[in-house]
XYZ file of C-alpha atoms in Angstrom:
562
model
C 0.000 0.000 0.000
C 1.502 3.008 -1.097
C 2.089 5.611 1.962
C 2.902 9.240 1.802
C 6.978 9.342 1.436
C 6.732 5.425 1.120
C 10.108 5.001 -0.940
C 12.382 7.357 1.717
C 10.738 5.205 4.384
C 11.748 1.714 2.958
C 15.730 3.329 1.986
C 15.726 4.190 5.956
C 14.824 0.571 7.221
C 16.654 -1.051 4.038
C 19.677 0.850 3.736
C 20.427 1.686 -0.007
C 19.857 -0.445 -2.945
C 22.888 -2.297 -3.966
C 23.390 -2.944 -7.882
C 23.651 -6.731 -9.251
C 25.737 -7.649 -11.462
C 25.711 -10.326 -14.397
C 25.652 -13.618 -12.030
C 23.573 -11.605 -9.068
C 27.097 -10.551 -7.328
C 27.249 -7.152 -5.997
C 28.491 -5.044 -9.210
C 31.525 -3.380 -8.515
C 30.952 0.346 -7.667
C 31.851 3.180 -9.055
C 34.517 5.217 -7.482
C 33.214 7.764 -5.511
C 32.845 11.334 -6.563
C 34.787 13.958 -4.514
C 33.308 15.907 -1.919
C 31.755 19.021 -3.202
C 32.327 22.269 -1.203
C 31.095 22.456 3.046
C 26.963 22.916 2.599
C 25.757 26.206 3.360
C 24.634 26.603 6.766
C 21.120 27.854 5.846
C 21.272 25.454 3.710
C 21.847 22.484 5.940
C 19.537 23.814 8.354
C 16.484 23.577 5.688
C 17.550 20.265 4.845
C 16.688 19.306 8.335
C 13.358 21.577 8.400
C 12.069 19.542 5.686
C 13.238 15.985 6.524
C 11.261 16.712 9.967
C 7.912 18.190 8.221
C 8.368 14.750 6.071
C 7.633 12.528 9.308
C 5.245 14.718 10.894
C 3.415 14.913 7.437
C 3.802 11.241 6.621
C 1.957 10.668 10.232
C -0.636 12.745 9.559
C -1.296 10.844 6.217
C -1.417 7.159 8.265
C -3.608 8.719 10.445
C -6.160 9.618 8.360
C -6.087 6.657 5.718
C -5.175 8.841 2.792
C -3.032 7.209 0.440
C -0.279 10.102 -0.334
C 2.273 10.986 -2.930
C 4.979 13.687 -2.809
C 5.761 15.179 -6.027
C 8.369 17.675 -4.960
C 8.845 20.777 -2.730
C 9.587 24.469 -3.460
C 11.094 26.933 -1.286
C 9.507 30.337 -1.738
C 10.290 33.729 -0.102
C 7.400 33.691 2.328
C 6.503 29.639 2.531
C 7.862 25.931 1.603
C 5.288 24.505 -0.396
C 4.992 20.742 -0.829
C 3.285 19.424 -3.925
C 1.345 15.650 -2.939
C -0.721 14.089 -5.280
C -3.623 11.025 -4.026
C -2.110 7.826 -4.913
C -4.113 5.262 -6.658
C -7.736 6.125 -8.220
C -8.463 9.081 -5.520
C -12.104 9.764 -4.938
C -14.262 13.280 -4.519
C -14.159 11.915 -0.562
C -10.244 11.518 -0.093
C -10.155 14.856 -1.749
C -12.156 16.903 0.298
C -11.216 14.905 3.517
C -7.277 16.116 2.262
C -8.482 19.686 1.436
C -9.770 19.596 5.347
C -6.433 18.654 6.908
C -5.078 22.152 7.525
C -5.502 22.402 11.119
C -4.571 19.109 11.866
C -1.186 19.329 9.629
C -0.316 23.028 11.690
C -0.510 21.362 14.608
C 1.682 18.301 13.318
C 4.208 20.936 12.421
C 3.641 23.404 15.337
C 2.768 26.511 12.775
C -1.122 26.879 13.977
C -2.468 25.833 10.640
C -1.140 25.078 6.942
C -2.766 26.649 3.826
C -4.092 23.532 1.409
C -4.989 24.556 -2.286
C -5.881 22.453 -5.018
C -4.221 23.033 -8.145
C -3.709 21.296 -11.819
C -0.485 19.801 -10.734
C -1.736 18.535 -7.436
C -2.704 19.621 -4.073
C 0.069 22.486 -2.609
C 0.620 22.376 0.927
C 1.861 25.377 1.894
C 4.446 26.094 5.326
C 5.843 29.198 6.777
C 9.113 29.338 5.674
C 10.982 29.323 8.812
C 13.658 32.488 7.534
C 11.103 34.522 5.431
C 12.615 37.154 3.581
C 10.817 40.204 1.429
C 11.533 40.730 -2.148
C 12.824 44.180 -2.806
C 11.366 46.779 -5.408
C 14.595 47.068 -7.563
C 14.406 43.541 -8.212
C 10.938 43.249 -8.754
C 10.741 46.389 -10.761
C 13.247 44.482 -13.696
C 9.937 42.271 -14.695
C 7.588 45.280 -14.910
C 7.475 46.024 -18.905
C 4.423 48.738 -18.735
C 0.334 48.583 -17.804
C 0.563 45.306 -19.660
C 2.788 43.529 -17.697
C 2.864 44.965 -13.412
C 5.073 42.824 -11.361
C 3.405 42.891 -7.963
C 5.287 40.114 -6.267
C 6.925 36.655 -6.831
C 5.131 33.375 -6.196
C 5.778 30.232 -4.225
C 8.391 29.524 -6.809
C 10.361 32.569 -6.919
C 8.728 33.447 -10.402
C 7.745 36.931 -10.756
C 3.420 37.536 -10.953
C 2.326 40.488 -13.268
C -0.569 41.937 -13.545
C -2.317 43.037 -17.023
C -4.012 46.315 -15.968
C -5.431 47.060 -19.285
C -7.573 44.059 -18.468
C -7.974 44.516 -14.887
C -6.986 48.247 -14.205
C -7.981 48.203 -10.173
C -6.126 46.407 -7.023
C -7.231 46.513 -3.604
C -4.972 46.123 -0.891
C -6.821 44.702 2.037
C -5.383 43.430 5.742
C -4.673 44.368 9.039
C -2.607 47.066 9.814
C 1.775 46.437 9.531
C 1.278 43.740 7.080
C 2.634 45.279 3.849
C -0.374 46.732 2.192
C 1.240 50.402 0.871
C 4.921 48.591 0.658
C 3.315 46.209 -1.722
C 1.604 49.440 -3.931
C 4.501 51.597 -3.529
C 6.873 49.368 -4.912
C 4.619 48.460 -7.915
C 4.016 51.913 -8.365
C 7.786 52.306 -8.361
C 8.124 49.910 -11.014
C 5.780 51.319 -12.814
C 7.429 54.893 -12.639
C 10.601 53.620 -13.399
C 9.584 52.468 -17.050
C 7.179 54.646 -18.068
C 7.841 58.278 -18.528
C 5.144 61.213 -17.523
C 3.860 61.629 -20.944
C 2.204 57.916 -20.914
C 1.862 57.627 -16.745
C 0.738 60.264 -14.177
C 0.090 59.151 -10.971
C -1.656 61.442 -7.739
C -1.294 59.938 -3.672
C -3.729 60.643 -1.427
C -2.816 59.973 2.086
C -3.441 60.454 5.528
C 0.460 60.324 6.462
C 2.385 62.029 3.801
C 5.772 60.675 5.248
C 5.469 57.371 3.363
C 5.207 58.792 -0.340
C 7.143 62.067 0.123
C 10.373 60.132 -1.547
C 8.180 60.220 -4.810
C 6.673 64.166 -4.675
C 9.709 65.492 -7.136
C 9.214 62.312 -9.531
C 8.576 63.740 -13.009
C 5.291 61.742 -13.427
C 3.669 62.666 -9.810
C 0.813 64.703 -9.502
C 1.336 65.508 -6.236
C 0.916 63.998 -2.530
C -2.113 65.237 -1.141
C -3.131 64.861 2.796
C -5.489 67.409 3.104
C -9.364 66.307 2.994
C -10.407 69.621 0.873
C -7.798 69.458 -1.760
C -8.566 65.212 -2.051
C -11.944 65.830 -2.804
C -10.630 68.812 -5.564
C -8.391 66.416 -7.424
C -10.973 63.637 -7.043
C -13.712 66.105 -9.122
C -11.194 67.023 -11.472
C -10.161 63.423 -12.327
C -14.406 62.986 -13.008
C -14.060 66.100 -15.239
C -10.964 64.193 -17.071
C -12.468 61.404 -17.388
C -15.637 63.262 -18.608
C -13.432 64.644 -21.269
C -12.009 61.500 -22.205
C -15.620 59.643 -22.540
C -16.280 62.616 -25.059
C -13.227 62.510 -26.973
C -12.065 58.863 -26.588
C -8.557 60.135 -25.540
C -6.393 57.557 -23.440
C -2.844 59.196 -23.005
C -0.946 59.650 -20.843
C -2.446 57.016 -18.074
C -3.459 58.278 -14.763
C -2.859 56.436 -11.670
C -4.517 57.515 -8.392
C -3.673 55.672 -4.884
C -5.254 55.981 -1.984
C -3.455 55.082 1.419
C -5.894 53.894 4.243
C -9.420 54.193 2.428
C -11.458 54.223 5.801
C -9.363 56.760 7.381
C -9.433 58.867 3.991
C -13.468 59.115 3.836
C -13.757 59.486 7.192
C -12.555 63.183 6.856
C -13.496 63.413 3.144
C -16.092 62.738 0.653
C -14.178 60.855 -1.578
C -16.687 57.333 -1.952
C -18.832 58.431 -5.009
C -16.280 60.004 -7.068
C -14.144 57.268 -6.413
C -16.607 54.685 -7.239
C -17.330 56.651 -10.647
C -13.353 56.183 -11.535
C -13.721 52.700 -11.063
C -16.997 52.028 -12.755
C -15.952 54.039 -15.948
C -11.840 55.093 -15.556
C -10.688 51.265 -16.973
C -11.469 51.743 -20.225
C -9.873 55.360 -20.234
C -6.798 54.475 -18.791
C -7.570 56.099 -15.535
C -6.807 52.898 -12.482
C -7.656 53.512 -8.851
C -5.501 51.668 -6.242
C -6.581 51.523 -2.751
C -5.454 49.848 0.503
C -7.565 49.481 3.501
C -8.131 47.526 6.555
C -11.219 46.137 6.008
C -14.063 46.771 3.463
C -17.551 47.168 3.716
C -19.813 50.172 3.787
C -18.774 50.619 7.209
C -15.012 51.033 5.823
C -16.101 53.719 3.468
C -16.518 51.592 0.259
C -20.261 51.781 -1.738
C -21.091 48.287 -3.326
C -20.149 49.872 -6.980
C -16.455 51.130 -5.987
C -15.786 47.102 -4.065
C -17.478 45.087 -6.951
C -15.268 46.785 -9.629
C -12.240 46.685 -7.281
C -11.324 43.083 -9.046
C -7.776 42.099 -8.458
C -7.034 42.443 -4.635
C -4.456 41.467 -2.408
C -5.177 40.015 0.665
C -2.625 40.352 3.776
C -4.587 37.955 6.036
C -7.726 38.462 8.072
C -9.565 37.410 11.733
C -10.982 35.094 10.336
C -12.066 32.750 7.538
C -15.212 35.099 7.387
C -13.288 38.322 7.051
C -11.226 36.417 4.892
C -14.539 35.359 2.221
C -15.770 38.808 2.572
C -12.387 40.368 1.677
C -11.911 37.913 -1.342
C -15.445 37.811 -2.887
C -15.613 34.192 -2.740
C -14.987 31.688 0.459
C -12.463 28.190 0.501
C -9.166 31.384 -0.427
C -7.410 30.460 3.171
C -6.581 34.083 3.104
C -7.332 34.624 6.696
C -3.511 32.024 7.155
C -1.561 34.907 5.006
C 0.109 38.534 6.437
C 2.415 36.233 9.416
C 5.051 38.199 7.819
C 5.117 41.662 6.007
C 4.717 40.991 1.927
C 2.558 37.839 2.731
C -0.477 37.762 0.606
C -2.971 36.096 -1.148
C -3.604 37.860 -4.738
C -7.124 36.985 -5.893
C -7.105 37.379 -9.803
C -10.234 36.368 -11.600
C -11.313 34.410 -8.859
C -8.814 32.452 -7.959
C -6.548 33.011 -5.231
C -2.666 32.507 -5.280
C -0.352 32.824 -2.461
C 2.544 35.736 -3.336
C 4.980 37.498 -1.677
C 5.170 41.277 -2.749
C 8.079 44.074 -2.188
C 9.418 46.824 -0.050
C 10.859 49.717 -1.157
C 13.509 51.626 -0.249
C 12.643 55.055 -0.274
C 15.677 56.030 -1.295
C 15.074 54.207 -4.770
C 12.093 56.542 -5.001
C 13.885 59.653 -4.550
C 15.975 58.992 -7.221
C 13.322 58.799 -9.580
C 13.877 61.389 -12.715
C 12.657 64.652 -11.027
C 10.051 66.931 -12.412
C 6.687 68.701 -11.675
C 3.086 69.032 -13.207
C 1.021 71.129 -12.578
C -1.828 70.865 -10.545
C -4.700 71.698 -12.092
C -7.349 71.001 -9.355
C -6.073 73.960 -7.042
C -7.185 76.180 -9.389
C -10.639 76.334 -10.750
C -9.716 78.256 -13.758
C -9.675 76.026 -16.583
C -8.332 76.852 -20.318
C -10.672 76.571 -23.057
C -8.181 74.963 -24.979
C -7.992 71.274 -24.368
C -5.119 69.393 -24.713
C -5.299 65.578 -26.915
C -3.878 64.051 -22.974
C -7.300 65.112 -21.426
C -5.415 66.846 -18.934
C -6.397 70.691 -18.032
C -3.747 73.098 -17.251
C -4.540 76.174 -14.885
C -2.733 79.816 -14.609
C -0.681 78.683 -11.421
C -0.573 81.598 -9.857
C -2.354 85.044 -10.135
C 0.458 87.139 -11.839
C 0.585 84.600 -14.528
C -3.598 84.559 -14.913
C -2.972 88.944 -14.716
C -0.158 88.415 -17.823
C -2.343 85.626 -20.018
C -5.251 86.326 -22.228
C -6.154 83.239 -21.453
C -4.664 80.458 -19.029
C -1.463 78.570 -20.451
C -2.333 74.568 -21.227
C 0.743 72.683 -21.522
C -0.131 68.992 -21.330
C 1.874 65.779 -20.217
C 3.006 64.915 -23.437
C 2.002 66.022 -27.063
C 1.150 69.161 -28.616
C 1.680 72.058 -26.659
C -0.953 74.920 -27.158
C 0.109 78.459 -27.136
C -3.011 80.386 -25.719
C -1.267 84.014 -25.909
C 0.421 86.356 -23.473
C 0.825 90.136 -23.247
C 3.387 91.564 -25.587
C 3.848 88.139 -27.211
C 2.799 87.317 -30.448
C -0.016 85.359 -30.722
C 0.659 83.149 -33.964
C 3.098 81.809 -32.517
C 2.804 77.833 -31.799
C 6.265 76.144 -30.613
C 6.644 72.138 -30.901
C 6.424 70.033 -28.261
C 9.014 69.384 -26.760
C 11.521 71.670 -28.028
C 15.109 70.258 -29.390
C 17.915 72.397 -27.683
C 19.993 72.417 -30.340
C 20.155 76.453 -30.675
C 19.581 79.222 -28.378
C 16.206 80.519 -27.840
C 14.804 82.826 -30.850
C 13.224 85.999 -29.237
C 9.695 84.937 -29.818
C 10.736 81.750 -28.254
C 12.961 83.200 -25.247
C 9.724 85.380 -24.721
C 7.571 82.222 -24.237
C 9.353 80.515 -22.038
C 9.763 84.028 -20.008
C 6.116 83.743 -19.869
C 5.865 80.647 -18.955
C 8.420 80.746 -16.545
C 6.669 83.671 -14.379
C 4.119 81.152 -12.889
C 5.957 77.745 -12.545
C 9.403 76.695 -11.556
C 12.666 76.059 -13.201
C 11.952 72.301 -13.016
C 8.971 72.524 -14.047
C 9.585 74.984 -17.161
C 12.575 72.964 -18.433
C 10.924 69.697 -18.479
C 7.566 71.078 -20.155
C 9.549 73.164 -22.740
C 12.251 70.709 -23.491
C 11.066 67.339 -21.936
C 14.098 66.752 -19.737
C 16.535 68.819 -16.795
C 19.747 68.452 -17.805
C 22.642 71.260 -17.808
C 22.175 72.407 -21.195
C 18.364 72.410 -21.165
C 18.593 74.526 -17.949
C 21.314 76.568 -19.433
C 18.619 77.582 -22.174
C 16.284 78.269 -20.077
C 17.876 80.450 -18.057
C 19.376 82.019 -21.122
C 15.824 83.107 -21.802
C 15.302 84.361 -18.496
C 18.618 86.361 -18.026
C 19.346 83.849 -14.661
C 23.173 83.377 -14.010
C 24.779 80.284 -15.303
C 26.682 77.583 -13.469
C 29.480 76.554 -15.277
C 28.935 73.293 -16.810
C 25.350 75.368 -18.421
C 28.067 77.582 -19.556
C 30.071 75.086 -21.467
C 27.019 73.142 -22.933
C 25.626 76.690 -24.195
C 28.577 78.054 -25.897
C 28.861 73.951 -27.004
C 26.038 75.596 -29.183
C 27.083 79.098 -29.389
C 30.658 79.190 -29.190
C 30.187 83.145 -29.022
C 27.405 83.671 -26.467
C 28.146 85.729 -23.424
C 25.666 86.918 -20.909
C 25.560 90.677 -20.443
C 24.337 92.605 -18.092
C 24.189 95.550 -20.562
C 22.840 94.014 -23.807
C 20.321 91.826 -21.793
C 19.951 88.052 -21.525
C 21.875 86.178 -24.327
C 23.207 88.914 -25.920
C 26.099 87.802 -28.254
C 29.410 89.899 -28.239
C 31.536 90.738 -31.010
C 34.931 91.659 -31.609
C 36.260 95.105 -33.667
C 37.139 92.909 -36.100
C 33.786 91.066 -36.440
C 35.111 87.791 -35.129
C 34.245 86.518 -31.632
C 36.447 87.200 -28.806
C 35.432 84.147 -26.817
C 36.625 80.851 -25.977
C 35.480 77.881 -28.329
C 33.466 75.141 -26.925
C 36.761 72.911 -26.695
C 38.013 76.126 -24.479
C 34.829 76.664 -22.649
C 35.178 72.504 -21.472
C 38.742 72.851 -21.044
C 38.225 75.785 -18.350
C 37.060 73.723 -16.163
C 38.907 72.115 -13.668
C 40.540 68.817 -13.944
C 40.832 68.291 -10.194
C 37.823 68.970 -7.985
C 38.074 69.624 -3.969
C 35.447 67.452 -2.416
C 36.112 68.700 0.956
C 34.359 72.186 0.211
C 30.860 73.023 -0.782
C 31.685 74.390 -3.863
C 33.390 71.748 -5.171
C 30.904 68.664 -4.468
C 28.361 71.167 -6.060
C 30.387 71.310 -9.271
C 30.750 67.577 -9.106
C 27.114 67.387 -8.931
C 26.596 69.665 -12.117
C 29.064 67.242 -13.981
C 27.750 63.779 -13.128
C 24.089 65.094 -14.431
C 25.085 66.875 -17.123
C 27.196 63.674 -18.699
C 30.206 65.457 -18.853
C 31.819 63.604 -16.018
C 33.512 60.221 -17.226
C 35.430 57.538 -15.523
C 38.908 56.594 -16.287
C 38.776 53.198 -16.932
C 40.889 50.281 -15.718
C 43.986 49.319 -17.794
């Protein structure tokens, strides 16, 4: 009769099989192979964690009559799974009576209770691993390749899980609190970020604690990190009139991600339910995805049935109970209330069916060094061009001067066309591409746009909307435009262009300065780069600042190794 583990039991009271020659003598044996290298510690300590959840499990099995084969075992981040099959011609009975063994197999191996599933290749038994570990963000990010394909966490087998959110644009984060539910969101969103640039993702927080997104604020493709209940609801009712516009106009670019952190805590000081719920009901097909995490759901949790019933792909971080556990999932029999005994631990329900993965934590410090920039933010200001960009996305007169100097208020979208609405003493004919290529100084219709522009947004956020990127020489135009002083790498990358530009004070911003003679009296661009120093001080201020201005500009280089 064929017992769970049945061959390893009959090598330990038989000793190992001994190969027969031609005339049944012993064959002679090979000689033997030479040690390998001392086992890993870890290593040799699993060995003996499984070898010891092999007898308790093959008990368990005599116990209960079930007839048990083990097809292999996989160690994961968060769990060991072992993979048994029914021996024999199981029935529906020795199934279900298998499927019912958790309890009894937790307290075999002293865990509380093990998570059974039934699968296509078998029935997965699934044990705390005894050394969990957490995957991190960078590594998780390498597998995320767009909307199409999210990485969100790796499974039992160390394989990476995406998510399609064209198909399914919505996740849920749901658990009790310190179990991993805005680690696990942050670092998608991170990979997410990371590969996508703010003309095809934008992305807007809302948050009760604004400590745990702040590293992502200067990203190029955030919106903005918004704690207070007033401006939530704002950006909430501008995202309906977005997604109005879309409906109208079928537009679909760039993508526009909003989070919320801690959903009951959120609409307990805001009302943020029905706008929400109209995202989700109608933002999928628009490109507009709504991520939430919260501690429980329900209407008492600040969820209406329309925003939970279109919230389809959800992550469960373990609940009370198996009850919580159904009503969290949608559907009973996940074991979700066993997951969240370590931070990352989760059940992912997708279509229905539940799967045990382990998602990230990010370093925040990865964050911060996302590619900075800033949009604007157009729900602060309910002033609203007339002109509508093809992104959907309204742009407002940030600040009064720059309403007081604009016929009308400037709308320069996340990516695409930029539309020139007019400003006093401008010309008004005159449309500039989108983005700009700095490969010449600014002509003075186009120094006087960005002048204009400039007056109601920052440096950052002009240089990136004019020319699509910071870098020194994109700066250096900018400011070139502006009259603003130069560092000295702008310096070189300007007269890289202009070999004969020199600020002056007299002649105004960019002016260019001739010699008697007609020829330029300054340095070439060769001079310009040799001016600089060869050997920086990195004990002063000024010098790690110049360092700085190198390494992002891309005129700093390694000498490499002979």
């Amino acid at each position: 009769m064929a017992r769970f583990a049945r061959l390893a039991l009959w090598r330990r009271s038989h000793g190992p099989q001994v190969p027969l020659g031609p005339q049944g003598r012993p064959a002679a044996r090979p000689d033997p192979a030479p040690p390998g290298p001392p086992e890993d510690p870890a290593t040799a300590a699993l060995r003996r964690y499984l070898a010891w959840c092999d007898r308790r499990l093959e008990a368990v099995a005599i116990t209960e009559g079930l007839h048990l084969r083990l097809v292999g075992a996989v160690e994961g981040p968060q769990t060991i799974t072992l993979r048994v099959r029914l021996a024999g011609t199981p029935t529906r009975a020795d199934l279900r009576r298998l499927l019912t063994l958790g309890g009894a197999i937790g307290q075999a191996l002293q865990t509380g209770a093990a998570r059974i599933a039934e699968t296509a290749g078998g029935v997965e038994i699934e044990l705390p691993h005894p050394h969990p570990w957490t995957p991190d963000a960078a590594e998780l990010a390498r597998h995320t390749h767009g909307l199409q394909r999210l990485a969100i966490g790796l499974d039992a087998y160390r394989r990476p899980v995406a998510l399609d959110l064209t198909a399914a644009p919505h996740i849920l984060a749901v658990g009790p609190t310190r179990r991993g539910k805005s680690a696990a969101l942050a670092a998608a969103l991170y990979g997410l970020a990371l590969v996508l640039p703010p003309r095809r993702l934008a992305y807007l927080v809302l948050a009760k604690k604004a400590a745990s997104w702040a590293p992502f604020a200067p990203a190029a493709g955030c919106l903005g990190v918004i704690t207070d209940p007033a401006e939530q609801e704002a950006a909430l009712a501008w995202l309906v009139e977005v997604l109005d516009q879309r409906a109208a106009t079928g537009t679909k670019a760039p993508a526009i991600l909003v989070l919320a952190d801690d959903w009951h805590n959120l609409t307990a000081g805001a009302a943020l339910a029905e706008p929400m719920a109209y995202l989700a009901a109608l933002g999928g097909e628009l490109a507009i995805h709504c991520w939430l995490t919260a501690q429980t759901t329900g209407t008492g949790a600040g969820f209406t049935q329309a925003l939970e019933q279109n919230l389809t792909s959800r992550l469960i971080f373990g609940a009370g109970d198996s009850a919580a556990a159904a009503r969290f999932a949608g559907r009973g029999g996940t074991g979700a209330e066993l997951a969240g005994r370590h931070p990352g631990d989760a059940i992912l329900i997708r279509d229905g069916e539940p799967q045990r993965v382990a998602t990230a934590w990010l370093d925040p410090r990865l964050a911060a060094m996302l590619p900075p920039g800033e949009l604007p933010q157009p729900w602060r200001e309910r002033v609203y061009t007339a002109n509508t960009t093809n992104t959907g996305v309204h742009r407002p007169a940030a600040t009064p001067q720059a309403r007081a100097n604009a016929a009308t208020p400037d709308a320069l979208p996340v990516g695409g066309e930029m539309v020139y609405t007019g400003v006093a003493g401008v010309d008004t004919a005159y449309t500039p591409p989108t983005p700009w290529t700095p490969d010449h100084l600014p002509t003075p219709a186009e120094a006087a746009y960005i002048r204009a522009y400039r007056a109601g947004h920052s440096l950052n956020q002009t240089t990136a909307a004019i020319y699509g990127s910071k870098n020194a020489r994109t700066c250096g135009l900018v400011k070139v435009a502006t009259g603003a002083d130069l560092s000295p790498v702008e310096t070189a990358q300007i007269r890289i262009l202009a070999p004969e530009y020199a600020p002056s004070p007299q002649n105004g911003p960019g002016t260019i300065l001739l010699a008697a003679d007609g020829e330029t009296d300054h340095p070439t661009a060769a001079e310009a780069l040799d001016g600089l120093p060869t050997e920086i001080d990195l004990e002063t201020a000024d010098g790690r600042a110049l360092l700085g201005e190198l390494w992002r500009s891309g005129e700093l280089h390694w000498p490499s190794e002979e």
